[in-house]
CSV table of C-alpha atoms in Angstrom, one decimal:
chain,number,residue,atom,x,y,z
A,1157,MET,CA,0.0,0.0,0.0
A,1158,GLU,CA,1.3,3.4,-0.9
A,1159,ARG,CA,0.7,5.9,2.0
A,1160,LYS,CA,0.8,9.6,2.2
A,1161,GLU,CA,1.6,11.5,5.4
A,1162,ILE,CA,-1.4,11.2,7.6
A,1163,SER,CA,-2.0,13.7,10.4
A,1164,ASN,CA,-2.0,12.5,14.0
A,1165,ALA,CA,-5.4,13.7,14.6
A,1166,VAL,CA,-6.8,11.4,11.7
A,1167,ILE,CA,-4.8,8.5,13.0
A,1168,LYS,CA,-6.4,9.0,16.4
A,1169,ARG,CA,-9.8,9.0,15.0
A,1170,LEU,CA,-9.4,5.7,12.9
A,1171,PRO,CA,-9.8,3.3,15.8
A,1172,ARG,CA,-12.9,5.0,16.8
A,1173,TYR,CA,-14.3,4.6,13.4
A,1174,HIS,CA,-13.3,1.0,13.5
A,1175,ARG,CA,-15.1,0.5,16.9
A,1176,TYR,CA,-18.3,2.1,15.7
A,1177,LEU,CA,-18.3,0.1,12.5
A,1178,GLY,CA,-17.7,-3.0,14.4
A,1179,GLU,CA,-20.7,-2.2,16.5
A,1180,LEU,CA,-22.9,-1.5,13.6
A,1181,MET,CA,-21.9,-4.9,12.0
A,1182,GLU,CA,-22.9,-6.6,15.3
A,1183,SER,CA,-26.3,-5.1,15.2
A,1184,GLY,CA,-26.6,-6.3,11.5
A,1185,VAL,CA,-26.3,-2.9,9.8
A,1186,GLU,CA,-24.9,-3.4,6.2
A,1187,ARG,CA,-24.6,0.1,5.0
A,1188,ILE,CA,-24.6,3.6,6.3
A,1189,SER,CA,-24.5,7.2,5.1
A,1190,SER,CA,-21.8,9.6,6.3
A,1191,ASN,CA,-24.7,11.7,7.9
A,1192,ASP,CA,-26.0,8.7,10.0
A,1193,LEU,CA,-22.4,7.7,10.9
A,1194,SER,CA,-21.7,11.3,11.7
A,1195,GLU,CA,-24.7,11.6,14.1
A,1196,LYS,CA,-23.8,8.3,15.8
A,1197,MET,CA,-20.2,9.4,16.3
A,1198,ASN,CA,-20.6,13.0,17.1
A,1199,VAL,CA,-18.2,14.0,14.2
A,1200,THR,CA,-19.2,16.2,11.2
A,1201,ALA,CA,-20.1,14.2,8.1
A,1202,SER,CA,-17.7,16.2,6.2
A,1203,GLN,CA,-14.9,15.3,8.8
A,1204,ILE,CA,-15.7,11.6,8.2
A,1205,ARG,CA,-15.5,12.1,4.4
A,1206,GLN,CA,-12.2,14.2,4.7
A,1207,ASP,CA,-10.7,11.6,7.1
A,1208,LEU,CA,-11.4,8.7,4.9
A,1209,ASN,CA,-10.4,10.4,1.7
A,1210,ASN,CA,-7.0,10.3,3.0
A,1211,PHE,CA,-6.9,6.6,2.2
A,1212,GLY,CA,-8.9,6.8,-1.0
A,1213,GLY,CA,-12.5,7.3,0.0
A,1214,PHE,CA,-14.4,4.0,0.3
A,1215,GLY,CA,-17.9,5.8,0.0
A,1216,GLN,CA,-20.3,5.8,-2.9
A,1217,GLN,CA,-22.5,8.9,-3.7
A,1218,GLY,CA,-26.0,8.0,-2.9
A,1219,TYR,CA,-25.2,4.7,-1.3
A,1220,GLY,CA,-23.0,5.7,1.6
A,1221,TYR,CA,-20.6,3.2,3.1
A,1222,ASN,CA,-20.7,-0.5,3.0
A,1223,VAL,CA,-20.1,-1.2,6.7
A,1224,GLU,CA,-18.3,-4.4,6.6
A,1225,TYR,CA,-16.0,-3.3,3.6
A,1226,LEU,CA,-15.1,-0.1,5.4
A,1227,TYR,CA,-14.5,-2.1,8.7
A,1228,ASN,CA,-12.1,-4.3,7.0
A,1229,GLU,CA,-10.4,-1.5,5.1
A,1230,ILE,CA,-9.8,0.4,8.3
A,1231,ALA,CA,-8.4,-2.7,9.9
A,1232,LYS,CA,-6.0,-3.0,7.1
A,1233,ILE,CA,-4.9,0.7,7.4
A,1234,LEU,CA,-4.6,0.2,11.1
A,1235,GLY,CA,-2.4,-3.0,10.7
A,1236,ILE,CA,-4.8,-5.1,12.6
A,1237,ASP,CA,-5.7,-7.4,9.8
A,1238,ARG,CA,-2.7,-9.5,10.7
A,1239,GLN,CA,-1.2,-10.8,14.0
A,1240,ASN,CA,0.9,-8.7,16.1
A,1241,ASN,CA,3.0,-10.5,18.7
A,1242,MET,CA,3.6,-8.8,22.0
A,1243,ILE,CA,5.6,-9.3,25.2
A,1244,ILE,CA,4.8,-7.4,28.4
A,1245,ILE,CA,7.7,-6.3,30.5
A,1246,GLY,CA,6.7,-5.9,34.2
A,1247,GLY,CA,4.3,-8.6,35.6
A,1248,GLY,CA,2.9,-6.3,38.3
A,1249,ASN,CA,-0.8,-5.3,38.4
A,1250,PHE,CA,-0.7,-3.5,35.2
A,1251,GLY,CA,1.1,-6.1,33.2
A,1252,GLN,CA,-1.3,-8.6,34.6
A,1253,ALA,CA,-4.3,-6.5,33.9
A,1254,LEU,CA,-3.1,-6.0,30.2
A,1255,THR,CA,-2.5,-9.8,29.9
A,1256,ASN,CA,-6.1,-10.5,31.2
A,1257,TYR,CA,-7.6,-8.0,28.7
A,1258,SER,CA,-8.9,-10.5,26.0
A,1259,ASN,CA,-10.1,-7.7,23.7
A,1260,PHE,CA,-6.5,-7.1,22.5
A,1261,GLU,CA,-6.5,-10.8,21.1
A,1262,ARG,CA,-9.6,-10.2,19.2
A,1263,ARG,CA,-7.8,-7.5,17.3
A,1264,GLY,CA,-4.9,-9.8,16.6
A,1265,PHE,CA,-2.6,-8.5,19.4
A,1266,MET,CA,-1.2,-11.7,21.0
A,1267,ILE,CA,0.7,-11.6,24.1
A,1268,GLN,CA,3.5,-14.3,24.0
A,1269,ALA,CA,5.2,-13.8,27.5
A,1270,LEU,CA,5.5,-11.6,30.4
A,1271,PHE,CA,8.8,-10.8,31.8
A,1272,ASP,CA,9.7,-9.8,35.4
A,1273,VAL,CA,12.6,-9.6,37.8
A,1274,SER,CA,10.8,-10.8,40.9
A,1275,PRO,CA,11.2,-14.4,42.0
A,1276,ASP,CA,7.6,-14.4,43.3
A,1277,ARG,CA,6.4,-13.9,39.8
A,1278,ILE,CA,8.8,-15.7,37.5
A,1279,GLY,CA,7.4,-19.1,36.5
A,1280,LYS,CA,3.8,-18.2,37.2
A,1281,SER,CA,1.2,-18.1,34.5
A,1282,VAL,CA,-1.4,-15.2,33.8
A,1283,ARG,CA,-4.2,-16.6,31.7
A,1284,GLY,CA,-1.9,-19.4,30.4
A,1285,ILE,CA,0.9,-16.9,29.6
A,1286,LYS,CA,4.1,-17.6,31.3
A,1287,THR,CA,6.1,-15.0,33.3
A,1288,LEU,CA,9.7,-15.4,32.3
A,1289,ASP,CA,12.9,-14.2,34.0
A,1290,MET,CA,14.0,-10.8,32.7
A,1291,LYS,CA,17.6,-12.3,32.6
A,1292,ASN,CA,16.4,-14.5,29.6
A,1293,LEU,CA,15.0,-11.6,27.7
A,1294,GLU,CA,17.7,-11.6,24.9
A,1295,GLU,CA,17.5,-15.4,24.6
A,1296,PHE,CA,13.7,-15.2,24.1
A,1297,LEU,CA,13.8,-12.6,21.5
A,1298,SER,CA,16.5,-14.3,19.5
A,1299,GLY,CA,14.1,-17.2,19.1
A,1300,HIS,CA,10.7,-15.4,18.8
A,1301,HIS,CA,9.3,-12.8,16.5
A,1302,ILE,CA,7.8,-10.1,18.4
A,1303,ASP,CA,6.4,-7.0,17.0
A,1304,ILE,CA,5.6,-4.9,20.1
A,1305,ALA,CA,7.1,-4.7,23.6
A,1306,VAL,CA,4.9,-3.3,26.3
A,1307,LEU,CA,6.6,-1.5,29.1
A,1308,THR,CA,5.0,-1.5,32.5
A,1309,VAL,CA,8.1,-1.1,34.6
A,1310,PRO,CA,9.0,1.6,37.0
A,1311,LYS,CA,10.2,4.9,35.5
A,1312,SER,CA,13.8,4.4,36.9
A,1313,THR,CA,14.4,1.3,34.8
A,1314,ALA,CA,12.4,1.9,31.8
A,1315,GLN,CA,15.2,3.5,29.6
A,1316,GLU,CA,17.6,0.6,30.4
A,1317,VAL,CA,15.0,-1.9,29.5
A,1318,ALA,CA,14.0,-0.1,26.3
A,1319,ASP,CA,17.7,0.0,25.2
A,1320,ARG,CA,17.9,-3.8,25.7
A,1321,LEU,CA,14.7,-4.4,23.7
A,1322,ILE,CA,16.1,-2.0,20.8
A,1323,ALA,CA,19.3,-3.8,20.8
A,1324,CYS,CA,17.4,-7.1,20.3
A,1325,GLY,CA,15.6,-5.5,17.3
A,1326,ILE,CA,12.3,-4.4,18.8
A,1327,LYS,CA,10.8,-1.7,16.7
A,1328,ALA,CA,7.7,-0.7,18.5
A,1329,ILE,CA,7.2,0.1,22.2
A,1330,TRP,CA,3.9,0.6,24.1
A,1331,ASN,CA,5.1,2.7,27.0
A,1332,PHE,CA,3.3,2.9,30.2
A,1333,ALA,CA,6.3,4.2,32.3
A,1334,HIS,CA,6.0,7.8,33.0
A,1335,LEU,CA,8.9,9.3,31.0
A,1336,ASP,CA,9.8,10.0,27.4
A,1337,LEU,CA,11.9,7.3,26.1
A,1338,LYS,CA,15.0,8.1,24.0
A,1339,VAL,CA,14.8,5.8,20.9
A,1340,PRO,CA,16.4,5.7,17.4
A,1341,ASP,CA,14.3,7.1,14.5
A,1342,ASP,CA,13.2,3.8,13.4
A,1343,VAL,CA,11.6,2.7,16.6
A,1344,VAL,CA,8.0,3.8,17.2
A,1345,VAL,CA,6.7,4.6,20.7
A,1346,GLU,CA,3.2,5.1,21.8
A,1347,ASN,CA,2.8,6.4,25.3
A,1348,VAL,CA,0.1,5.9,27.8
A,1349,HIS,CA,0.9,8.4,30.6
A,1350,LEU,CA,-2.0,7.9,33.0
A,1351,SER,CA,-1.0,10.5,35.4
A,1352,GLU,CA,-1.1,13.1,32.5
A,1353,SER,CA,-4.6,11.9,31.5
A,1354,LEU,CA,-5.8,12.4,35.0
A,1355,MET,CA,-4.3,15.9,35.3
A,1356,GLN,CA,-6.1,16.8,32.1
A,1357,LEU,CA,-9.3,15.7,33.8
A,1358,SER,CA,-8.5,17.8,36.9
A,1359,TYR,CA,-7.8,20.8,34.7
A,1360,ARG,CA,-11.2,20.4,33.3
A,1361,ILE,CA,-12.7,20.2,36.7
A,1362,SER,CA,-10.9,23.2,38.0
A,1363,GLU,CA,-11.7,25.2,34.8
A,1364,LYS,CA,-15.4,24.5,35.4
A,1365,ARG,CA,-15.2,25.4,39.1
A,1366,ASP,CA,-13.5,28.8,38.2
A,1367,LYS,CA,-16.2,29.6,35.6
A,1368,GLU,CA,-18.9,28.8,38.0
A,1369,GLY,CA,-17.1,30.8,40.8
A,1370,SER,CA,-16.7,33.8,38.6
A,1371,GLY,CA,-20.5,33.5,37.7
A,1372,GLN,CA,-20.0,32.9,34.0
A,1373,ASN,CA,-22.0,30.4,32.2
A,1374,SER,CA,-20.0,27.8,30.2
B,395,MET,CA,-8.8,32.8,38.4
B,396,GLU,CA,-10.3,34.2,35.2
B,397,ARG,CA,-9.7,31.8,32.3
B,398,LYS,CA,-9.9,32.0,28.6
B,399,GLU,CA,-10.6,29.1,26.3
B,400,ILE,CA,-7.5,27.1,26.0
B,401,SER,CA,-6.9,24.5,23.2
B,402,ASN,CA,-6.8,20.8,23.8
B,403,ALA,CA,-3.3,20.6,22.5
B,404,VAL,CA,-2.0,23.0,25.1
B,405,ILE,CA,-3.9,21.3,27.9
B,406,LYS,CA,-2.2,18.0,26.8
B,407,ARG,CA,1.1,19.6,27.0
B,408,LEU,CA,0.8,21.1,30.6
B,409,PRO,CA,1.2,17.9,32.5
B,410,ARG,CA,4.4,17.3,30.6
B,411,TYR,CA,5.7,20.6,31.5
B,412,HIS,CA,4.7,19.8,35.1
B,413,ARG,CA,6.7,16.6,35.0
B,414,TYR,CA,9.8,18.1,33.5
B,415,LEU,CA,9.8,21.0,35.9
B,416,GLY,CA,9.5,18.6,38.8
B,417,GLU,CA,12.5,16.7,37.5
B,418,LEU,CA,14.4,19.8,37.3
B,419,MET,CA,13.5,20.7,40.9
B,420,GLU,CA,14.7,17.3,42.1
B,421,SER,CA,18.0,17.6,40.5
B,422,GLY,CA,18.3,21.1,42.1
B,423,VAL,CA,17.9,23.4,39.0
B,424,GLU,CA,16.4,26.7,40.2
B,425,ARG,CA,15.9,28.5,36.9
B,426,ILE,CA,15.8,27.6,33.2
B,427,SER,CA,15.7,29.4,29.9
B,428,SER,CA,13.0,28.5,27.5
B,429,ASN,CA,15.7,27.4,25.0
B,430,ASP,CA,17.0,24.9,27.6
B,431,LEU,CA,13.7,23.7,28.6
B,432,SER,CA,12.9,23.4,24.8
B,433,GLU,CA,16.0,21.2,24.3
B,434,LYS,CA,15.2,19.1,27.3
B,435,MET,CA,11.5,18.6,26.2
B,436,ASN,CA,11.9,18.4,22.4
B,437,VAL,CA,9.4,21.2,21.9
B,438,THR,CA,10.3,24.5,20.2
B,439,ALA,CA,11.2,27.5,22.7
B,440,SER,CA,8.5,29.6,20.9
B,441,GLN,CA,6.0,26.8,21.5
B,442,ILE,CA,6.9,26.8,25.2
B,443,ARG,CA,6.5,30.7,25.3
B,444,GLN,CA,3.1,30.7,23.4
B,445,ASP,CA,1.7,27.8,25.6
B,446,LEU,CA,2.7,29.6,28.9
B,447,ASN,CA,1.5,33.0,27.6
B,448,ASN,CA,-2.0,31.5,27.6
B,449,PHE,CA,-1.8,31.7,31.4
B,450,GLY,CA,0.0,35.0,31.6
B,451,GLY,CA,3.6,34.2,30.9
B,452,PHE,CA,5.6,33.5,34.0
B,453,GLY,CA,9.0,34.1,32.3
B,454,GLN,CA,11.3,37.1,32.5
B,455,GLN,CA,13.3,38.5,29.7
B,456,GLY,CA,16.9,37.6,30.1
B,457,TYR,CA,16.1,35.5,33.3
B,458,GLY,CA,14.1,32.5,32.0
B,459,TYR,CA,11.8,30.8,34.2
B,460,ASN,CA,12.0,30.3,37.9
B,461,VAL,CA,11.5,26.5,38.1
B,462,GLU,CA,9.7,26.1,41.5
B,463,TYR,CA,7.5,29.1,40.7
B,464,LEU,CA,6.5,27.8,37.3
B,465,TYR,CA,6.0,24.3,38.7
B,466,ASN,CA,3.7,25.5,41.3
B,467,GLU,CA,1.8,27.8,38.9
B,468,ILE,CA,1.3,25.0,36.4
B,469,ALA,CA,-0.1,22.7,39.3
B,470,LYS,CA,-2.6,25.5,40.1
B,471,ILE,CA,-3.7,25.6,36.5
B,472,LEU,CA,-4.0,21.8,36.4
B,473,GLY,CA,-6.0,21.9,39.7
B,474,ILE,CA,-3.5,19.5,41.4
B,475,ASP,CA,-2.7,22.1,44.1
B,476,ARG,CA,-5.6,20.7,46.1
B,477,GLN,CA,-6.8,17.4,47.1
B,478,ASN,CA,-9.1,15.4,44.5
B,479,ASN,CA,-10.9,12.6,46.0
B,480,MET,CA,-11.6,9.7,43.8
B,481,ILE,CA,-13.5,6.4,43.9
B,482,ILE,CA,-12.8,3.5,41.5
B,483,ILE,CA,-15.7,1.4,40.1
B,484,GLY,CA,-14.5,-2.1,39.3
B,485,GLY,CA,-12.1,-3.9,41.5
B,486,GLY,CA,-10.6,-6.1,38.9
B,487,ASN,CA,-7.0,-6.0,37.7
B,488,PHE,CA,-7.1,-2.6,36.4
B,489,GLY,CA,-8.9,-1.0,39.4
B,490,GLN,CA,-6.3,-2.8,41.6
B,491,ALA,CA,-3.4,-1.6,39.4
B,492,LEU,CA,-4.8,2.1,39.6
B,493,THR,CA,-5.2,1.7,43.5
B,494,ASN,CA,-1.6,0.4,43.8
B,495,TYR,CA,-0.3,3.3,41.8
B,496,SER,CA,1.0,5.6,44.5
B,497,ASN,CA,2.0,8.4,42.0
B,498,PHE,CA,-1.5,9.6,41.9
B,499,GLU,CA,-1.5,10.3,45.6
B,500,ARG,CA,1.7,12.4,45.3
B,501,ARG,CA,-0.4,14.8,42.9
B,502,GLY,CA,-3.3,15.0,45.4
B,503,PHE,CA,-5.5,12.3,43.8
B,504,MET,CA,-6.7,10.2,46.8
B,505,ILE,CA,-8.6,7.0,46.3
B,506,GLN,CA,-11.3,6.8,48.9
B,507,ALA,CA,-12.8,3.5,48.0
B,508,LEU,CA,-13.2,0.6,45.4
B,509,PHE,CA,-16.5,-0.6,44.4
B,510,ASP,CA,-17.3,-4.0,42.9
B,511,VAL,CA,-20.2,-6.5,42.4
B,512,SER,CA,-18.2,-9.7,43.1
B,513,PRO,CA,-18.6,-11.3,46.5
B,514,ASP,CA,-15.1,-12.4,46.1
B,515,ARG,CA,-13.8,-8.9,46.1
B,516,ILE,CA,-16.2,-7.0,48.4
B,517,GLY,CA,-14.8,-6.5,51.8
B,518,LYS,CA,-11.1,-6.9,50.7
B,519,SER,CA,-8.6,-4.1,51.0
B,520,VAL,CA,-6.2,-3.0,48.3
B,521,ARG,CA,-3.3,-0.8,49.9
B,522,GLY,CA,-5.6,-0.1,52.9
B,523,ILE,CA,-8.5,0.9,50.6
B,524,LYS,CA,-11.7,-1.1,51.2
B,525,THR,CA,-13.7,-2.7,48.4
B,526,LEU,CA,-17.3,-1.8,48.8
B,527,ASP,CA,-20.4,-3.4,47.6
B,528,MET,CA,-21.7,-1.6,44.5
B,529,LYS,CA,-25.1,-1.8,46.1
B,530,ASN,CA,-24.0,0.8,48.5
B,531,LEU,CA,-22.7,3.4,46.0
B,532,GLU,CA,-25.5,5.8,46.5
B,533,GLU,CA,-25.3,5.6,50.2
B,534,PHE,CA,-21.5,6.1,50.2
B,535,LEU,CA,-21.8,9.1,47.8
B,536,SER,CA,-24.3,10.8,50.0
B,537,GLY,CA,-21.8,10.9,52.8
B,538,HIS,CA,-18.5,11.6,51.1
B,539,HIS,CA,-17.2,14.3,48.8
B,540,ILE,CA,-15.9,12.7,45.7
B,541,ASP,CA,-14.4,14.7,42.9
B,542,ILE,CA,-13.7,12.0,40.3
B,543,ALA,CA,-15.2,8.5,39.7
B,544,VAL,CA,-12.9,6.0,37.7
B,545,LEU,CA,-14.7,3.5,35.6
B,546,THR,CA,-12.9,0.3,35.1
B,547,VAL,CA,-16.1,-1.8,34.4
B,548,PRO,CA,-16.9,-3.7,31.3
B,549,LYS,CA,-18.3,-1.8,28.3
B,550,SER,CA,-21.7,-3.4,28.8
B,551,THR,CA,-22.4,-1.9,32.2
B,552,ALA,CA,-20.4,1.3,31.9
B,553,GLN,CA,-23.2,3.6,30.8
B,554,GLU,CA,-25.5,2.4,33.5
B,555,VAL,CA,-22.9,2.9,36.2
B,556,ALA,CA,-22.2,6.4,34.8
B,557,ASP,CA,-25.8,7.2,35.0
B,558,ARG,CA,-25.9,6.1,38.6
B,559,LEU,CA,-22.8,8.2,39.5
B,560,ILE,CA,-24.1,11.3,37.7
B,561,ALA,CA,-27.5,11.0,39.5
B,562,CYS,CA,-25.5,11.2,42.7
B,563,GLY,CA,-23.8,14.4,41.6
B,564,ILE,CA,-20.5,13.2,40.2
B,565,LYS,CA,-19.2,15.6,37.8
B,566,ALA,CA,-16.0,14.0,36.6
B,567,ILE,CA,-15.5,10.5,35.1
B,568,TRP,CA,-12.0,9.0,34.2
B,569,ASN,CA,-13.3,6.4,31.8
B,570,PHE,CA,-11.5,3.1,31.0
B,571,ALA,CA,-14.4,1.5,29.5
B,572,HIS,CA,-14.2,1.1,25.7
B,573,LEU,CA,-17.2,3.2,24.7
B,574,ASP,CA,-18.2,6.9,24.5
B,575,LEU,CA,-20.2,7.7,27.5
B,576,LYS,CA,-23.3,10.0,27.1
B,577,VAL,CA,-23.2,12.5,29.9
B,578,PRO,CA,-24.8,15.9,30.6
B,579,ASP,CA,-22.9,19.1,29.5
B,580,ASP,CA,-21.9,19.8,33.1
B,581,VAL,CA,-20.1,16.5,33.5
B,582,VAL,CA,-16.5,16.1,32.3
B,583,VAL,CA,-15.1,12.9,30.9
B,584,GLU,CA,-11.6,11.9,30.2
B,585,ASN,CA,-11.2,8.6,28.2
B,586,VAL,CA,-8.3,6.1,28.3
B,587,HIS,CA,-9.1,3.8,25.5
B,588,LEU,CA,-6.1,1.3,25.6
B,589,SER,CA,-7.2,-0.6,22.5
B,590,GLU,CA,-7.2,2.6,20.6
B,591,SER,CA,-3.8,3.6,21.8
B,592,LEU,CA,-2.5,0.1,20.8
B,593,MET,CA,-4.1,0.4,17.3
B,594,GLN,CA,-2.2,3.7,16.8
B,595,LEU,CA,0.9,2.0,17.5
B,596,SER,CA,0.0,-0.7,15.0
B,597,TYR,CA,-0.7,2.0,12.4
B,598,ARG,CA,2.7,3.2,13.0
B,599,ILE,CA,4.2,-0.1,12.6
B,600,SER,CA,2.3,-1.0,9.5
B,601,GLU,CA,3.0,2.5,7.8
B,602,LYS,CA,6.8,1.9,8.5
B,603,ARG,CA,6.6,-1.6,6.9
B,604,ASP,CA,4.8,-0.2,3.9
B,605,LYS,CA,7.4,2.4,3.4
B,606,GLU,CA,10.2,0.0,3.8
B,607,GLY,CA,8.4,-2.4,1.5
B,608,SER,CA,8.0,0.2,-1.3
B,609,GLY,CA,11.8,1.1,-0.9
B,610,GLN,CA,11.3,4.7,0.4
B,611,ASN,CA,13.3,6.0,3.2
B,612,SER,CA,11.3,7.6,6.0
């Protein structure tokens, strides 16, 4: 597939299109107009058309979108039409929560192993997935094709772990550690900084409180 | 504080400023130029100045920024200069992981209780925080001031739980359930859709693969 440069905002909206189209399919809807999709998703119809035009359109004048076709095309664009193998580094609560979350599998993200340094966790299984010793990371990676490494380790060791992963050829990191990793240009990182998300929420609360306090209507 | 309308992009960057300034304070740095901060954060100096000018500036020509002052001012803007009381609905792995994450407390986010429907979990404590019966949610909320409810329940029950919370006067929801909640205008919702974050990562991987496959350099 040839690709042009797509803005971050569009890429962020694609999984949401995929989710809504999946729900439509589940409820037996076969086609939908951009207006109906727009109403359902609370995005303007012109935004939807613009977003999808980045990838060649998919809609037909007067017909709208074929739900299943569009769902599959967006899956291809998102790279979830194939299996992505993952390992999780850090077998604490977060690592275990992610391992237990079966929704990832339904989208082709298969967790192949957990890694931890704690003797209490090493050797134990979570949903059938083994927790391996962090010492054996390099050995494991030399024998398995892994697409994504998930980092749920403390901030203090995250960069060191990332460096080890990258040295083994890992090109994609899903980072839950609360720092900005330094990685080479050919490695992609997607951050989930939970504290920052929570602070955005508290910003909204405090913005609302100030508006109410100063007697304005928002 | 009077506030003007601030763009989402700026609000998203504020917690990151806060984090870097906190790190600078920890390493004993008392003042910093926007150029040095820019280099550290990988954001242009003009971006930093523009962002902070939304709130009145804080910098001084030729001096730069006083790190502690700016850190505290950003904390005020983010509403983390005060205590925010939270409850977590859903005592599964994710709820427990969030409860165990002591970083939230350091920023004034205090978890007051966990709620669950499972008899196996009700009555148990996580880090000293009790898991209460979901049946008693309304009773609890009538006696406690809670600023934020965290939703880590399945998609299928999330809207119903949100409705109950809102009926009790909850005005802020941190939503981990994979759906877009319908809420009144005076309720703020911040979503953490992990599957969507993972799909953005897989988009990046697949974009890179296509570029390499077609022989372009990225």
